[in-house]
Short mmCIF file of C-alpha atoms in Angstrom, two decimals:
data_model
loop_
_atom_site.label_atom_id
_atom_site.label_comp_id
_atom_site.label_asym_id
_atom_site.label_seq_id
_atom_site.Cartn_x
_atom_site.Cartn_y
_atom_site.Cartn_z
CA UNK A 1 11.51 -22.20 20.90
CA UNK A 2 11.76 -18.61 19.54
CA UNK A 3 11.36 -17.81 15.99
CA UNK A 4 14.04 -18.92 13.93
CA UNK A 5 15.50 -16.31 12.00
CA UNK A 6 18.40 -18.44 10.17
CA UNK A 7 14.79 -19.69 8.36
CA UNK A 8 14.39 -16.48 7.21
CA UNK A 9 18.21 -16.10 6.00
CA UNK A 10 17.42 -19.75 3.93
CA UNK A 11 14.43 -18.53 2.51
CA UNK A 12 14.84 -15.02 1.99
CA UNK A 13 18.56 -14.70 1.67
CA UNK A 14 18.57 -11.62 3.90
CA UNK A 15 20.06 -10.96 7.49
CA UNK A 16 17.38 -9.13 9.21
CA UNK A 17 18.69 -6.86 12.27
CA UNK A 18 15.73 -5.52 14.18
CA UNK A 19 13.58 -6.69 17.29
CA UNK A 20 12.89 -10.36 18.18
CA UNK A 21 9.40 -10.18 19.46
CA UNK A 22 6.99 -11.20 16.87
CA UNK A 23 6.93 -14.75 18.00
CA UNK A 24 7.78 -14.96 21.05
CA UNK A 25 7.37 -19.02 21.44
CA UNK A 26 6.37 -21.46 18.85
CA UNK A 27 6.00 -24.48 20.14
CA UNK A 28 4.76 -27.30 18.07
CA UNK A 29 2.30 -29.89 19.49
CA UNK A 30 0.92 -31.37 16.00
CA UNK A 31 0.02 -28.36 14.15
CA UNK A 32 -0.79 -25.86 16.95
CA UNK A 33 1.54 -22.34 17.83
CA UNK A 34 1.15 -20.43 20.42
CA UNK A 35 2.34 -16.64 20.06
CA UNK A 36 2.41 -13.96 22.81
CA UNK A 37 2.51 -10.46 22.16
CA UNK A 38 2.09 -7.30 23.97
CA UNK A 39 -0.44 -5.10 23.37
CA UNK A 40 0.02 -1.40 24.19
CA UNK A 41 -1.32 2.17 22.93
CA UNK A 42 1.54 3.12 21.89
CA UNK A 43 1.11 0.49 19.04
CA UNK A 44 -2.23 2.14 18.18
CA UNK A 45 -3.26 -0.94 18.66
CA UNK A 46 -2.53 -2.08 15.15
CA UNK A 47 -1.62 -6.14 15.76
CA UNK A 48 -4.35 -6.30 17.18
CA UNK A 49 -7.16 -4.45 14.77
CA UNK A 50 -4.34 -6.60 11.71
CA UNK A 51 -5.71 -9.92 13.51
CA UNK A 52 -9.13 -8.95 13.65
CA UNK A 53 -9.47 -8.42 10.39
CA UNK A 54 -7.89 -11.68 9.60
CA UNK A 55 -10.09 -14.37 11.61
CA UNK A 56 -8.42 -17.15 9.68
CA UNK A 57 -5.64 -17.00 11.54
CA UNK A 58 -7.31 -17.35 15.11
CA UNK A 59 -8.02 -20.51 17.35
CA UNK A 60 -8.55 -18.86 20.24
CA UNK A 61 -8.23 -15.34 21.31
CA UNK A 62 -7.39 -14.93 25.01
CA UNK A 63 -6.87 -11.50 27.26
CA UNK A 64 -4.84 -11.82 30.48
CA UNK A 65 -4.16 -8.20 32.02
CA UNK A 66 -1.35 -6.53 30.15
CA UNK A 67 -1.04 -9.26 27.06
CA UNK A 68 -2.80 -10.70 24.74
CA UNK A 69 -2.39 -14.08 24.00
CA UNK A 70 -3.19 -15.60 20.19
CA UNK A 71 -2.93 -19.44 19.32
CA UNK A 72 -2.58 -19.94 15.83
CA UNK A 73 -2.88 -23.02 13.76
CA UNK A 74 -0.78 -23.41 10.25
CA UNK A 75 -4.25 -25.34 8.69
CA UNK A 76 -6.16 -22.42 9.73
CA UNK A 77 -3.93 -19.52 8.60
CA UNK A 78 -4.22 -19.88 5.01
CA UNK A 79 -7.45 -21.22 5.16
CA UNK A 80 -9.68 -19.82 2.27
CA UNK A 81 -13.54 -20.44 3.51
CA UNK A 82 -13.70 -18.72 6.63
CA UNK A 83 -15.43 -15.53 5.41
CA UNK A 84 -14.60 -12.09 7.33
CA UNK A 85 -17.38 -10.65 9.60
CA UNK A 86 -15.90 -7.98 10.58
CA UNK A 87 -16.42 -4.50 9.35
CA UNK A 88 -13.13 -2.22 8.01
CA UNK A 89 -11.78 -0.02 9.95
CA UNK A 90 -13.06 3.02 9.90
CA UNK A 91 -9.90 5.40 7.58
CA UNK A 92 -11.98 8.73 7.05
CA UNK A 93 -14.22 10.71 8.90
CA UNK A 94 -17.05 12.52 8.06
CA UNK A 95 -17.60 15.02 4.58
CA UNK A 96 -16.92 18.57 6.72
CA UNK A 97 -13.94 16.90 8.34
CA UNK A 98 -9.97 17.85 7.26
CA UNK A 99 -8.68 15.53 4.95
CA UNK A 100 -7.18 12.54 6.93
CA UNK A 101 -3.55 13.09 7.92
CA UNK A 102 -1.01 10.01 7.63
CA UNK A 103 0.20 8.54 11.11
CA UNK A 104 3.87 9.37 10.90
CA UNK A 105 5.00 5.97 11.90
CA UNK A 106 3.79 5.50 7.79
CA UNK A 107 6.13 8.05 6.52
CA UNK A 108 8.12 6.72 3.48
CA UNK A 109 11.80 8.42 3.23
CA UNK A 110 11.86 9.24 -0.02
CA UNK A 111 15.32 8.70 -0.95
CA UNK A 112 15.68 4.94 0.41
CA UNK A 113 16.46 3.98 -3.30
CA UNK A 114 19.94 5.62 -2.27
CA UNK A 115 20.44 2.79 0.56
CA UNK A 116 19.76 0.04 -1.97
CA UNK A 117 22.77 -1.46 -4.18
CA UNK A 118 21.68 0.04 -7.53
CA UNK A 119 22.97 -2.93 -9.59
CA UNK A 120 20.67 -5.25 -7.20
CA UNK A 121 17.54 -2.81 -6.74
CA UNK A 122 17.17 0.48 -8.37
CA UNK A 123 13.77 2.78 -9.55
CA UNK A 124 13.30 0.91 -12.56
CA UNK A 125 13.19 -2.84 -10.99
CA UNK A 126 11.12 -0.81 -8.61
CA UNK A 127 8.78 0.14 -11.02
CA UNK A 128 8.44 -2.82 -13.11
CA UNK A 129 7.50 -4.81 -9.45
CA UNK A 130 4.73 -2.49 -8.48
CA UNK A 131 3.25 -2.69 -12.10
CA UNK A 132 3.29 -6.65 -11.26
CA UNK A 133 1.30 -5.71 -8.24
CA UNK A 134 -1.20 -3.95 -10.15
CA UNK A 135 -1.43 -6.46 -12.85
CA UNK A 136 -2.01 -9.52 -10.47
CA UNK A 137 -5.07 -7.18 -8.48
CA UNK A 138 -6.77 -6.63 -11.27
CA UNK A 139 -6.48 -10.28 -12.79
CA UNK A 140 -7.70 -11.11 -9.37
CA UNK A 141 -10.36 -8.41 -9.16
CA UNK A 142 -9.06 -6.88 -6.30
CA UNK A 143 -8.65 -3.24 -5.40
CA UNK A 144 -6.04 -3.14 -2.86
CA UNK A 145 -3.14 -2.65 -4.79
CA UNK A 146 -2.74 1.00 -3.50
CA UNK A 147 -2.44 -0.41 -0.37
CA UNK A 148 0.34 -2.73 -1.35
CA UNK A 149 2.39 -1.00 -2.94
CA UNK A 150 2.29 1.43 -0.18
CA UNK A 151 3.23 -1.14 2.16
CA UNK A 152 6.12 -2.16 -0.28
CA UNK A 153 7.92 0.72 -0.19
CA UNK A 154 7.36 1.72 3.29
CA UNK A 155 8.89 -2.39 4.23
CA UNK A 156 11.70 -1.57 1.68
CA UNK A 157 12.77 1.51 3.86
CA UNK A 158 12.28 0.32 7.02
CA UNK A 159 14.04 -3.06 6.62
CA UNK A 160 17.43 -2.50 7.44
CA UNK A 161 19.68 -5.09 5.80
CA UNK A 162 18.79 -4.16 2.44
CA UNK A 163 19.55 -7.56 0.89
CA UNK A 164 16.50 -8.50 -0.35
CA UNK A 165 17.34 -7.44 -3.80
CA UNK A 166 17.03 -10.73 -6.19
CA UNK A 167 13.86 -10.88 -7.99
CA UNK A 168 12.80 -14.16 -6.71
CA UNK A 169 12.34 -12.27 -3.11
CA UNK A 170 11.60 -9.42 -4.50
CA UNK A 171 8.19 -11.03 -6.58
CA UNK A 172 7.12 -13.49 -3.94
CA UNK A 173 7.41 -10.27 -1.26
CA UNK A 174 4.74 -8.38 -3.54
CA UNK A 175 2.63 -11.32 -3.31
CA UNK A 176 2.83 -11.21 -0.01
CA UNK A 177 1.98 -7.39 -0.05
CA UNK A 178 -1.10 -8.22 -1.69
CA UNK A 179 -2.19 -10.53 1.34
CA UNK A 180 -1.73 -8.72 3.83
CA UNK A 181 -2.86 -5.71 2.50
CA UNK A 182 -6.05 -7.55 1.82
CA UNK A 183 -6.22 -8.79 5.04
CA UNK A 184 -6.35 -5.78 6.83
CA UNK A 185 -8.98 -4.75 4.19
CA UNK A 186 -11.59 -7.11 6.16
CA UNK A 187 -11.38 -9.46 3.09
CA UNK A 188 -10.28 -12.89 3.13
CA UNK A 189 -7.88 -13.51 0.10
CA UNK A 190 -7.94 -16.61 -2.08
CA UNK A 191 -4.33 -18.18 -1.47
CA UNK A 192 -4.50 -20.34 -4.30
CA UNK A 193 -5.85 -17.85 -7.22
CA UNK A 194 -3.28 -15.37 -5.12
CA UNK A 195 0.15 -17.93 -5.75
CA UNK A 196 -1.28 -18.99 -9.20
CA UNK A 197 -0.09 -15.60 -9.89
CA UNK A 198 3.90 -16.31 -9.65
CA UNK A 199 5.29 -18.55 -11.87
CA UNK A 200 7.82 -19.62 -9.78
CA UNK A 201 5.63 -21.30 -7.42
CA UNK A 202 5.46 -20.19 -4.35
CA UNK A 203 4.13 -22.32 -1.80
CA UNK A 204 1.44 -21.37 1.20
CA UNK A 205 4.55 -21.84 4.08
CA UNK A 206 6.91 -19.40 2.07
CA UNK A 207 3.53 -16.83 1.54
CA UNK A 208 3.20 -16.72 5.22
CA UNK A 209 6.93 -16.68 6.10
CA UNK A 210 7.46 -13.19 3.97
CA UNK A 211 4.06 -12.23 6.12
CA UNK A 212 6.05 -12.86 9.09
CA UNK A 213 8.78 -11.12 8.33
CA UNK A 214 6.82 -7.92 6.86
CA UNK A 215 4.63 -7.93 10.06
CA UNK A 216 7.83 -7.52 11.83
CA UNK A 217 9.34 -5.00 10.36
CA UNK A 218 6.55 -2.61 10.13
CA UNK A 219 5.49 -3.79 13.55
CA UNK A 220 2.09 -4.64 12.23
CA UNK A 221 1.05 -0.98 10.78
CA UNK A 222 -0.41 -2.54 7.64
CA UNK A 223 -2.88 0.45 6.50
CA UNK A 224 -1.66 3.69 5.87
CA UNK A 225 -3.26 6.39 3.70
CA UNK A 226 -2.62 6.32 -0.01
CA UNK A 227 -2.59 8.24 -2.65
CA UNK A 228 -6.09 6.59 -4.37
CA UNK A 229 -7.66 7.60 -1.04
CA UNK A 230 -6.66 11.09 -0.50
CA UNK A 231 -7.72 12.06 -4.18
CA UNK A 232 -11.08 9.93 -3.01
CA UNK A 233 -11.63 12.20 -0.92
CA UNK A 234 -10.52 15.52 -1.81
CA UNK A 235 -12.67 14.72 -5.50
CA UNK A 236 -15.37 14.33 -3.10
CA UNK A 237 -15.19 17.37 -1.74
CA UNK A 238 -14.50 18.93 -5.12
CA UNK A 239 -18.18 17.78 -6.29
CA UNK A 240 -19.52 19.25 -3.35
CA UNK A 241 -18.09 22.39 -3.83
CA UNK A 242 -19.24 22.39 -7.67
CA UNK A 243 -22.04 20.67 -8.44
CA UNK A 244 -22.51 21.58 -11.63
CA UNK A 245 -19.03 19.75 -12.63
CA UNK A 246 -20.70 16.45 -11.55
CA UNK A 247 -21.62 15.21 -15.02
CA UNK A 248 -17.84 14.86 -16.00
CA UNK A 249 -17.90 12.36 -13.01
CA UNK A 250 -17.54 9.13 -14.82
CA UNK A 251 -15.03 10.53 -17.62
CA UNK A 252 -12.80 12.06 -14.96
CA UNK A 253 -12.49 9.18 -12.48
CA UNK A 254 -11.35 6.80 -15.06
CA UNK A 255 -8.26 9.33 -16.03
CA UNK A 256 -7.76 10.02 -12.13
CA UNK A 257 -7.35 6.23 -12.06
CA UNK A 258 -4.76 6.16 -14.74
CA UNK A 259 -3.08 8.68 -13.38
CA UNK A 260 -2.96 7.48 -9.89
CA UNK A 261 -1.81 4.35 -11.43
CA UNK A 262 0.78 5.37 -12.99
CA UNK A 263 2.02 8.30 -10.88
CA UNK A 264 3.10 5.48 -8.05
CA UNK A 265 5.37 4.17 -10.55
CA UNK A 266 7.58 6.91 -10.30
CA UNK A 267 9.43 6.86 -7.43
CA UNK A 268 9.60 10.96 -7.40
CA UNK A 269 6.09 10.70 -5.93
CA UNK A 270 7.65 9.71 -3.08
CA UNK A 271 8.98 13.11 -2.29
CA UNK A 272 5.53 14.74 -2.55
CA UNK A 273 2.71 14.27 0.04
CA UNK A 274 -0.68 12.85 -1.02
CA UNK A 275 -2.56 15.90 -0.34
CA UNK A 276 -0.59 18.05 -2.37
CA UNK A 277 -0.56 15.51 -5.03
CA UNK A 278 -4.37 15.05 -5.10
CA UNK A 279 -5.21 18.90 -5.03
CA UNK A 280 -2.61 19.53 -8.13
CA UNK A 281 -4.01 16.26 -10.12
CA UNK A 282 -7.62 18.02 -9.49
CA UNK A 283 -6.06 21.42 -10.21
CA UNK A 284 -4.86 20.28 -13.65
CA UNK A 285 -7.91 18.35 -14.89
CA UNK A 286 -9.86 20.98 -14.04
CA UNK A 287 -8.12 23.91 -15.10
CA UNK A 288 -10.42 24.55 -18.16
CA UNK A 289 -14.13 24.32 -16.10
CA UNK A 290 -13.13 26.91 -13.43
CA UNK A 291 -11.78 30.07 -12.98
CA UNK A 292 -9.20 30.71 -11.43
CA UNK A 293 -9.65 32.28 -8.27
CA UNK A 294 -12.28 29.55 -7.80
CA UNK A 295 -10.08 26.78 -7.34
CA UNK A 296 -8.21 28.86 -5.03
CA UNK A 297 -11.02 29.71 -2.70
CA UNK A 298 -11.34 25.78 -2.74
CA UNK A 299 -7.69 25.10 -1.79
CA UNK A 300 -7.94 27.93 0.81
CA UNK A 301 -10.88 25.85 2.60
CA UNK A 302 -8.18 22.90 2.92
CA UNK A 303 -5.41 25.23 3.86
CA UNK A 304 -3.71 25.21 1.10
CA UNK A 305 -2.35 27.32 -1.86
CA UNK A 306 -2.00 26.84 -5.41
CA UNK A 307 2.03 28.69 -4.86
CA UNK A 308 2.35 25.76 -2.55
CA UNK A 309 0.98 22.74 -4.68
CA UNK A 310 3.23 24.49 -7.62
CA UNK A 311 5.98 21.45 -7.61
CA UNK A 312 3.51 18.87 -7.54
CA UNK A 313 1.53 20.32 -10.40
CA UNK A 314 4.55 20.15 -12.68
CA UNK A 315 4.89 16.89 -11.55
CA UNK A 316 1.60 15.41 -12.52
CA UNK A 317 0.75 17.64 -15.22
CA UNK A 318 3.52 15.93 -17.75
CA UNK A 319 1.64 12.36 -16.54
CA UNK A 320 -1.96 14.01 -17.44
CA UNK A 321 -0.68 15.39 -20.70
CA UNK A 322 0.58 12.28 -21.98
CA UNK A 323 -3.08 10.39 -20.88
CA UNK A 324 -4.74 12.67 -22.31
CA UNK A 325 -3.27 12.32 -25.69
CA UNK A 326 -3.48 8.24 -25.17
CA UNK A 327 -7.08 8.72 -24.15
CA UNK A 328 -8.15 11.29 -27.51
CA UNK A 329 -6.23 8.39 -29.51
CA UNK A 330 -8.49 5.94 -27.69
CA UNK A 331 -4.95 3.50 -26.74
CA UNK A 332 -5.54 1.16 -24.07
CA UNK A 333 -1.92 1.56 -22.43
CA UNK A 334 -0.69 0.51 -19.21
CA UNK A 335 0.83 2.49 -15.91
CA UNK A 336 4.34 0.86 -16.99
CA UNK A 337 4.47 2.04 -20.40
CA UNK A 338 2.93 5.21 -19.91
CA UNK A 339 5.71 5.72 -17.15
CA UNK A 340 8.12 4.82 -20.19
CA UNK A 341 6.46 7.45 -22.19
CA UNK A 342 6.13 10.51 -19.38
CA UNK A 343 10.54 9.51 -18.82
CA UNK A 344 11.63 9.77 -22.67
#
């Protein structure tokens, strides 16, 4: 029996038009499904790194020439003991390497908003939704929420009936961001403390449904690059370069981290990349400790310019201005409202 997509149209009140191989039989003796997919390189073998880092899921893992076959079991796929042995992928490389470049298949158009009904789903819902995200990984203590909200966006664009618009979907589908972005993370997430989040009680079957369906539609790519990685790195490499700026360390990551957080908010980040967001964040914090045609030797090492990062420093420098003053007036604000603030 092949996946039933009229279970997705109940459930998720959407009409999903897109390939039909995800499950490609489901056949139910007691709790047991079997699922056969293809594995090929052209897939960068995503699926099948996504179910390795998610062991829960797997009864029994078996390789026949060309395909892969996986039997899953619905007891086993939320279950919450099983405890991940296997290490993360590996996402950067090593300190005198280029910054890591996205895979394109993880470019986000930047102007999906447009395709959305903007009655239904427009930048502000957007907003308040990936504030959610962060608010439910930090009551849960976990830092993946870059990673989900990542994903989010990147599902929202590549989902073509863009129906899933009500905020009943569109709260239980950043739940469900959360898990599998965790997944893939090489951590096995707590389904219950992860539900107890909603308050419109969402159940384990509907958690793994929207996993289904975002699995599909991104064709299991579940960890791209984000923006809290790229300025990872690049502030890594800053510190290198000037060591004697290392004693801000501490002060300066916690305002990187607000402004990160906050800077995702805004769906105009979308039309920047990461790198030339990171370099103009770094640019503007540390405009005061360096001269000037020191920073530019540094952006010249990562092939780059401070004419070219010019945008993206207007951009972030009206979030780090307005941080700055909450930060001197020692207010403990959040991304949302300081969003609110930078837009007034």
């Amino acid at each position: 029996m092949k996946m039933d997509n009229k279970r997705f149209k109940l459930m998720l009140g959407l009409n999903y038009e897109g390939s039909t191989n995800y499950f490609a039989s489901s056949n139910k003796s007691s709790t047991l499904k079997r699922c056969v997919n293809t594995q090929t390189t052209t897939q960068d073998f995503t699926q099948f790194d996504y179910l390795l880092q998610s062991p829960q899921i797997i009864k029994k893992v078996k390789v026949i020439a060309e395909s892969t076959i996986h039997t899953y079991e619905d007891d086993l796929y939320c279950y919450e003991s099983i405890q991940n042995t296997e290490s993360a992928p590996i996402t950067f490389q090593t300190k005198s390497s280029p910054i890591p470049i996205q895979k394109e298949f993880y470019n986000i158009n930047p102007l999906y908003l447009q395709e959305y009904n903007e009655k239904e789903y427009n930048y502000k819902t957007r907003a308040i939704i990936l504030n959610r995200i962060q608010d439910n990984c930090q009551n849960l203590n976990n830092s993946y929420s870059h990673k989900a909200i990542y994903l989010y966006d990147l599902f929202l664009s590549r989902l073509q009936s863009k129906s899933i618009t009500n905020q009943t979907q569109l709260r239980f589908l950043s739940l469900a961001m959360i898990f599998v972005a965790t997944k893939m993370n090489a951590e096995t997430p707590n389904i219950n403390s992860l539900l107890s989040q909603s308050s419109l009680n969402m159940t384990k079957q509907q958690l793994i449904q929207y996993e289904r369906l975002i699995l599909k539609v991104l064709d299991w790519h579940t960890n791209p690059l984000t923006l809290q990685d790229i300025i990872h790195e690049i502030i890594y490499r800053f510190y290198i370069a000037f060591p004697n700026l290392q004693a801000q360390q501490d002060q300066k990551t916690k305002t990187i981290n607000q402004i990160v957080n906050s800077i995702v908010l805004d769906h105009h980040y979308l039309s920047y990349s990461l790198e030339d967001l990171s370099f103009s964040i770094v640019s503007v914090l540390f405009t005061k400790d360096l001269q000037e045609e020191q920073f530019e030797d540094f952006l010249k090492t990562r092939d780059t310019s401070k004419q070219k990062i010019q945008q993206a420093v207007k951009f972030v420098s009206k979030y780090i201005r307005v941080i700055n003053q909450l930060n001197e007036k020692q207010l403990d604000v959040n991304s949302l409202e300081i969003l609110k603030l930078v837009c007034d």
